[in-house]
mmCIF file of C-alpha atoms in Angstrom:
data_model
loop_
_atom_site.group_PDB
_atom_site.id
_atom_site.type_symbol
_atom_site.label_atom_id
_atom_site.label_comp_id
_atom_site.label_asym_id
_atom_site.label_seq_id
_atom_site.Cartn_x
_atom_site.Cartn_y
_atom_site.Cartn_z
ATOM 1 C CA UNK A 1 0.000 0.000 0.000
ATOM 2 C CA UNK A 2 1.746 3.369 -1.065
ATOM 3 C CA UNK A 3 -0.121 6.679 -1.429
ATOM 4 C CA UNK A 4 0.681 8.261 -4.881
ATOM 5 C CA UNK A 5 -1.200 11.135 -7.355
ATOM 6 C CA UNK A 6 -2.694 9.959 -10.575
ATOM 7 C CA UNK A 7 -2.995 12.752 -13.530
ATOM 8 C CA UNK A 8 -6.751 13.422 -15.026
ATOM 9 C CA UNK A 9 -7.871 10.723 -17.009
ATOM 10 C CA UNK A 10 -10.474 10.102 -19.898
ATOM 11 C CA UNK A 11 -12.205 6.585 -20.450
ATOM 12 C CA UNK A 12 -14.560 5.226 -22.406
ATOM 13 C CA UNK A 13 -16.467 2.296 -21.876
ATOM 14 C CA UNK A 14 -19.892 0.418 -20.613
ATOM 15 C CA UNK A 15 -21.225 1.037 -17.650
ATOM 16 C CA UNK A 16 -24.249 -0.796 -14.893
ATOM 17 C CA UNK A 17 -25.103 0.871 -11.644
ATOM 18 C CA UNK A 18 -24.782 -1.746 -8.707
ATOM 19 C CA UNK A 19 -24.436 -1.569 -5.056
ATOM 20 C CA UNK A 20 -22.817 -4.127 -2.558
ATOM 21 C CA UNK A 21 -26.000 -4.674 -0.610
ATOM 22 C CA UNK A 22 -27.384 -7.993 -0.875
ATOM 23 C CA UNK A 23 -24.194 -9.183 -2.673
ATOM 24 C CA UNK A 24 -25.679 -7.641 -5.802
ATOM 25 C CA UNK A 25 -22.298 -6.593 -6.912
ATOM 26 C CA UNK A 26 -21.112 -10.187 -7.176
ATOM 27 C CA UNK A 27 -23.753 -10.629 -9.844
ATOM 28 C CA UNK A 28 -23.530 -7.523 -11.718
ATOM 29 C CA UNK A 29 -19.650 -6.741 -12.085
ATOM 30 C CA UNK A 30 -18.949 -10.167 -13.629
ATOM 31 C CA UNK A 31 -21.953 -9.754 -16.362
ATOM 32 C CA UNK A 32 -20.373 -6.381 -16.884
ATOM 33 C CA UNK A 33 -17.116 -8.106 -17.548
ATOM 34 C CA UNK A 34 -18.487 -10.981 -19.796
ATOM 35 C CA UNK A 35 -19.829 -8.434 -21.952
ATOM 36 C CA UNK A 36 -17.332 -6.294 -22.313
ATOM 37 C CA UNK A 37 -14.987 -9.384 -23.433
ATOM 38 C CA UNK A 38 -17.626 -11.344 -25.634
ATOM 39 C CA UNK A 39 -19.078 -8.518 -27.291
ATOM 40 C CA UNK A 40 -14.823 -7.633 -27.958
ATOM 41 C CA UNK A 41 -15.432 -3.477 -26.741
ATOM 42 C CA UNK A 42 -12.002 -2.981 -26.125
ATOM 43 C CA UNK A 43 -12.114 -3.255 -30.037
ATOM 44 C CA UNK A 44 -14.703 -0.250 -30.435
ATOM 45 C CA UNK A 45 -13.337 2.013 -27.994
ATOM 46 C CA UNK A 46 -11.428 5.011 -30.012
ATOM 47 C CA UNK A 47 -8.774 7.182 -29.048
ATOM 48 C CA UNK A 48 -7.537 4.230 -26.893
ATOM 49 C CA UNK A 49 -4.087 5.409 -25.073
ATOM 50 C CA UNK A 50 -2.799 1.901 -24.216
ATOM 51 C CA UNK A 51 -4.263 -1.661 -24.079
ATOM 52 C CA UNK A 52 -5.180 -2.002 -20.400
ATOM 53 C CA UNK A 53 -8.681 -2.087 -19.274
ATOM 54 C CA UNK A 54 -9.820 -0.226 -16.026
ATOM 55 C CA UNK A 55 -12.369 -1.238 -14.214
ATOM 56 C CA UNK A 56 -14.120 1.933 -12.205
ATOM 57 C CA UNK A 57 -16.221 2.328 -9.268
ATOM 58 C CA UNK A 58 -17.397 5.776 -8.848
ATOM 59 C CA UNK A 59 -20.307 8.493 -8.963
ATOM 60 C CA UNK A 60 -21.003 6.953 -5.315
ATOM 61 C CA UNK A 61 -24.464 7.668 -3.652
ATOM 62 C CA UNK A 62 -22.108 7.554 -0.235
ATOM 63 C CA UNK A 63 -19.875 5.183 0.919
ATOM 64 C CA UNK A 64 -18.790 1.855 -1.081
ATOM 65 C CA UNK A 65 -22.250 0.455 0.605
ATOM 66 C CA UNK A 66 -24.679 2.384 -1.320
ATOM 67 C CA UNK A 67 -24.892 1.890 -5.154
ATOM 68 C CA UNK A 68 -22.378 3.332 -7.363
ATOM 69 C CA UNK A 69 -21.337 2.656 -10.639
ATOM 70 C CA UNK A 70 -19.132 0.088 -12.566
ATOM 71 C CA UNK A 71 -17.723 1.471 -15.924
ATOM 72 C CA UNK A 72 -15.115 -1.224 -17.944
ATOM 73 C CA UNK A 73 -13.200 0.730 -20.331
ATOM 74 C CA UNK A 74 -10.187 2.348 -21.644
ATOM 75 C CA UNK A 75 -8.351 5.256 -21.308
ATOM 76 C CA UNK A 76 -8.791 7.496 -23.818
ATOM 77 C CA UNK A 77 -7.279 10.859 -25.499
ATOM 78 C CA UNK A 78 -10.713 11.916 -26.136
ATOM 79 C CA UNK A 79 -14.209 12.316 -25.634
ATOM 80 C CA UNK A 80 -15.131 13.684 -28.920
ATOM 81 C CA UNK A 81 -16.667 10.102 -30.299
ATOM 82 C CA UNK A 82 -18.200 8.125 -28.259
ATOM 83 C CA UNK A 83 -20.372 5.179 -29.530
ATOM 84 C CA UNK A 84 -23.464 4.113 -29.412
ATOM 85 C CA UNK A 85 -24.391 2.152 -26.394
ATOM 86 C CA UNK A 86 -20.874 3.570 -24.356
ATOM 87 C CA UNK A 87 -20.462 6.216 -21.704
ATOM 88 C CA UNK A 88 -17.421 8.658 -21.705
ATOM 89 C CA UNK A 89 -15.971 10.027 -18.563
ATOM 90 C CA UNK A 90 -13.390 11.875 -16.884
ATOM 91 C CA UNK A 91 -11.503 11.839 -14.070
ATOM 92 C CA UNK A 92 -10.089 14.853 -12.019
ATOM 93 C CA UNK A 93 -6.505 15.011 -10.727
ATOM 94 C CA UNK A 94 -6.071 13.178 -7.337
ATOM 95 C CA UNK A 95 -4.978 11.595 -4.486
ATOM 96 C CA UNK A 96 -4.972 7.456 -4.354
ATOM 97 C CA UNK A 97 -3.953 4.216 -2.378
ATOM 98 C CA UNK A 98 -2.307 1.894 -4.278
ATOM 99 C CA UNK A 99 -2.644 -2.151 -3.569
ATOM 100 C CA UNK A 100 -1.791 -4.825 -5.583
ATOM 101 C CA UNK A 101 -3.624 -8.094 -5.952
ATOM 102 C CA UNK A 102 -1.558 -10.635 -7.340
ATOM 103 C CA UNK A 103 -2.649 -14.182 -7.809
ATOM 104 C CA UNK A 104 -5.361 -16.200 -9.996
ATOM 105 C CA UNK A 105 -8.168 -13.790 -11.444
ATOM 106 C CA UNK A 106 -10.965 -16.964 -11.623
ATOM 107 C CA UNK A 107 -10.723 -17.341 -7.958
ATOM 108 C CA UNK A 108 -11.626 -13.801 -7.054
ATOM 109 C CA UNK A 109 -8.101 -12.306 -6.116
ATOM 110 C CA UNK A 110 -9.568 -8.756 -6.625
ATOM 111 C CA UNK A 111 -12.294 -9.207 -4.787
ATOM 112 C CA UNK A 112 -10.385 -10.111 -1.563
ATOM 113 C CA UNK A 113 -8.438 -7.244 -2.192
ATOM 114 C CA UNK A 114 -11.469 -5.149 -1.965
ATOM 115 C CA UNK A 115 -12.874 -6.774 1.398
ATOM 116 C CA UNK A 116 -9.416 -6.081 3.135
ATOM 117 C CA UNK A 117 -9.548 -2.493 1.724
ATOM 118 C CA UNK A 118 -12.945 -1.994 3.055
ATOM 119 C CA UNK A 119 -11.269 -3.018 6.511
ATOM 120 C CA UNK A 120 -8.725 -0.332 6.360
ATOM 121 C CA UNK A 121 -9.102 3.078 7.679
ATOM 122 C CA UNK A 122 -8.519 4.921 4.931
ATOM 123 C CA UNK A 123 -9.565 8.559 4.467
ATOM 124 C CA UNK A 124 -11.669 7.791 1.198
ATOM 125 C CA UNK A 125 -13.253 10.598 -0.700
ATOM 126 C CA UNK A 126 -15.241 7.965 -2.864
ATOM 127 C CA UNK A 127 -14.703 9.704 -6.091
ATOM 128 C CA UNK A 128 -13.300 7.258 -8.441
ATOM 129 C CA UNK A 129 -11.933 3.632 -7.528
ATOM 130 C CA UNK A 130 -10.170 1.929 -10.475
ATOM 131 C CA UNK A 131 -8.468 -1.425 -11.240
ATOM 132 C CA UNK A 132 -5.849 -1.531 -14.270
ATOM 133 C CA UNK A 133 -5.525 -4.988 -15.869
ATOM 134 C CA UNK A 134 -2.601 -4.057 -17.930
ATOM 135 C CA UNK A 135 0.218 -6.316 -19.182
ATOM 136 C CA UNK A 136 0.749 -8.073 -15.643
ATOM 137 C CA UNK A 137 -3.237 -9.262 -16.012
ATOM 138 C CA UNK A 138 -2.857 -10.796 -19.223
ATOM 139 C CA UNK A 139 -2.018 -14.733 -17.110
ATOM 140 C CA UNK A 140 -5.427 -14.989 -15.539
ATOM 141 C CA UNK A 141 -4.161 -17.595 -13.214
ATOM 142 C CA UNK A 142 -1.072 -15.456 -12.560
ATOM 143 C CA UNK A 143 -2.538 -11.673 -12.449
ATOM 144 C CA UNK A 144 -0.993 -8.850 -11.437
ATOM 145 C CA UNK A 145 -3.821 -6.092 -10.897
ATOM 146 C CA UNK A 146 -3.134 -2.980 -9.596
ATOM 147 C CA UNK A 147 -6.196 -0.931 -7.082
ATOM 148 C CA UNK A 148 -6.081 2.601 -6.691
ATOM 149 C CA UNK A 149 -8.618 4.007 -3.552
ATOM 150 C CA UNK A 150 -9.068 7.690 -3.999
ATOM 151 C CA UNK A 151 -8.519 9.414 -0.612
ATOM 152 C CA UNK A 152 -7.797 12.651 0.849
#
């Protein structure tokens, strides 16, 4: 865990609105995911700055226990086309937690990253949460996945 400032930021991707009540998120985020990858949208996003995907949790109602939403995507260099069926955001300048969850992908490393997190006391500002699967993700079995936890 290291504290570190991560420049603005434009993505593009598709987006659900979910909450961790109920263990809805459990259902929702992995649909997300199997669409984004079977309908191949990493292959319609334009402007794309590199080949990682994020996957962000912001536009909170409160804290991480009331719904929020869950974009997949890309960064971007612009806004300017955005298809049909895809949400464009961005992302302020700010201050983040960095964690890394290393291990297999299929047997919900992330996740367990995310219910120690929520154990931490951490001065979040719930603004925008992101994962980057980027070259260290490609193994699923042998992922490398870097968190960042926007805080104060």
């Amino acid at each position: 865990m290291e504290k570190t400032e991560k420049e603005a930021f434009k993505i593009i991707g598709i987006k659900i609105r979910t909450t961790n009540k109920n263990e809805q998120a459990a259902k929702d985020i992995p649909a997300l995911w199997n669409k984004f990858m079977t309908e191949n949208y990493v292959e319609k996003i334009p402007n794309k700055i590199d080949s990682s995907i994020l996957a962000i949790y912001t536009n909170y109602q409160g804290d991480h226990t009331e719904p929020y939403d869950t974009i997949i995507a890309c960064k971007v260099s612009s806004l300017k086309n955005i298809p049909e069926g895809m949400v464009g955001q961005e992302f302020t300048k700010g201050n983040y937690m960095k964690f890394i969850a290393k291990g297999d992908l299929t047997q919900g490393v992330v996740y367990n990253a995310w219910v120690n997190i929520w154990k931490k006391d951490l001065e979040r500002v719930h603004i925008a949460d992101f994962e980057v699967y980027g070259e260290n993700a490609q193994n699923p079995k042998d992922a490398e996945v870097n968190i960042f936890v926007s805080v104060k």
